[in-house]
Amino acid sequence: MTSAEWDDELLGNLWTRRWAVYRTVHVENVVEQLQADRYRIMWRLRGVSDPIALEHDRLQAEGDFRIAMFGPLSAVCIVTGIRWSPWFLLALPLLVILIYVGVAARTEAEQSLEPPPT
């Protein structure tokens, strides 16, 4: 098969392209390299500019905490709403806001690592 025929075949079928990428690129190695770089980027940031790394850590911790508190607080609201008073169930919409703000903080933390547009 010539190079032109191979290119036509690869561009013609989605599954053939997927198969070709799967056969030529070792996805596991790429994923491992990207994960290693993700953890090393904070060390590089701390060496270059400490305030940016601290801001990223703060935003990420804030987002993680708010997202993690959603489940337990929801359970407390539901249990107290069933056992004592249904008025406690009115707090559930506030918990949705809590998880929204947590996701927004995580997003802002990831955006703080991106270089400014030129």
Coordinates of C-alpha atoms in Angstrom, one line a residue:
M1 CA 0.0 0.0 0.0
T2 CA 1.5 3.3 -1.0
S3 CA 1.6 6.3 1.3
A4 CA -1.2 8.2 -0.6
E5 CA -3.5 5.1 -0.3
W6 CA -2.7 4.8 3.4
D7 CA -3.5 8.5 3.9
D8 CA -6.8 8.1 2.0
E9 CA -7.7 5.1 4.0
L10 CA -7.0 6.8 7.3
L11 CA -8.9 9.9 6.5
G12 CA -11.8 8.0 5.1
N13 CA -13.0 6.1 8.1
L14 CA -13.3 7.1 11.7
W15 CA -12.7 3.6 13.1
T16 CA -9.7 3.1 10.9
R17 CA -8.2 6.4 12.2
R18 CA -8.9 5.3 15.7
W19 CA -7.3 1.9 15.1
A20 CA -4.2 3.5 13.5
V21 CA -3.8 5.9 16.4
Y22 CA -4.2 3.1 18.9
R23 CA -1.6 1.0 17.1
T24 CA 1.0 3.7 16.7
V25 CA 0.6 5.8 19.9
H26 CA 1.0 4.1 23.2
V27 CA -1.8 5.9 25.1
E28 CA -0.8 4.6 28.5
N29 CA 2.7 6.1 28.2
V30 CA 1.2 9.5 27.1
V31 CA -1.2 9.5 30.0
E32 CA 1.5 8.7 32.5
Q33 CA 3.7 11.5 31.1
L34 CA 0.8 14.0 31.3
Q35 CA 0.0 13.0 34.9
A36 CA 3.7 13.3 35.9
D37 CA 3.8 16.8 34.3
R38 CA 0.7 17.8 36.1
Y39 CA 2.2 17.1 39.5
R40 CA 5.6 18.7 38.5
I41 CA 4.0 21.9 37.4
M42 CA 3.3 23.1 40.9
W43 CA 7.0 22.5 41.9
R44 CA 8.1 24.6 38.9
L45 CA 5.6 27.3 39.7
R46 CA 6.8 27.5 43.3
G47 CA 10.4 27.9 42.1
V48 CA 9.5 30.7 39.7
S49 CA 6.6 32.6 41.2
D50 CA 5.5 31.7 44.7
P51 CA 2.3 33.9 44.8
I52 CA 0.8 32.2 41.7
A53 CA 1.3 28.8 43.2
L54 CA -0.1 29.8 46.5
E55 CA -3.2 31.3 44.8
H56 CA -3.7 28.1 42.8
D57 CA -3.4 26.0 46.0
R58 CA -5.8 28.2 47.8
L59 CA -8.4 28.1 45.1
Q60 CA -8.1 24.4 44.6
A61 CA -8.4 23.7 48.3
E62 CA -11.4 25.9 48.6
G63 CA -13.1 24.2 45.7
D64 CA -12.3 20.7 47.0
F65 CA -13.6 21.6 50.4
R66 CA -16.9 22.9 49.1
I67 CA -17.4 20.0 46.8
A68 CA -16.6 17.5 49.5
M69 CA -19.0 19.2 52.0
F70 CA -21.9 18.9 49.7
G71 CA -22.6 15.2 50.4
P72 CA -22.4 15.2 54.2
L73 CA -24.4 18.4 54.5
S74 CA -27.1 17.1 52.2
A75 CA -27.3 14.0 54.3
V76 CA -27.6 16.1 57.5
C77 CA -30.4 18.2 55.9
I78 CA -32.3 15.2 54.7
V79 CA -32.1 13.3 58.0
T80 CA -33.0 16.3 60.1
G81 CA -35.8 17.1 57.7
I82 CA -37.3 13.6 58.1
R83 CA -36.7 13.2 61.8
W84 CA -37.4 16.7 63.1
S85 CA -38.9 19.2 60.7
P86 CA -39.3 19.5 57.0
W87 CA -38.1 23.1 57.2
F88 CA -34.5 21.7 57.1
L89 CA -35.1 20.6 53.6
L90 CA -35.2 24.3 52.5
A91 CA -31.4 24.3 52.9
L92 CA -30.9 21.9 50.0
P93 CA -31.0 24.6 47.3
L94 CA -28.3 26.4 49.3
L95 CA -26.2 23.3 49.1
V96 CA -26.5 23.3 45.3
I97 CA -25.1 26.8 45.4
L98 CA -22.3 25.5 47.5
I99 CA -21.3 22.9 45.0
Y100 CA -21.6 25.5 42.1
V101 CA -19.2 27.8 43.9
G102 CA -16.8 24.9 44.6
V103 CA -16.7 23.9 40.9
A104 CA -16.2 27.6 40.0
A105 CA -13.2 27.8 42.4
R106 CA -11.7 24.7 40.9
T107 CA -12.1 26.2 37.4
E108 CA -10.6 29.4 38.4
A109 CA -7.6 27.6 40.0
E110 CA -7.0 25.7 36.7
Q111 CA -7.3 29.0 34.7
S112 CA -4.8 30.7 37.0
L113 CA -2.1 28.3 35.6
E114 CA -2.8 29.2 32.0
P115 CA -0.5 31.9 30.5
P116 CA -2.0 35.3 29.8
P117 CA -3.1 35.9 26.2
T118 CA -0.6 37.7 24.1

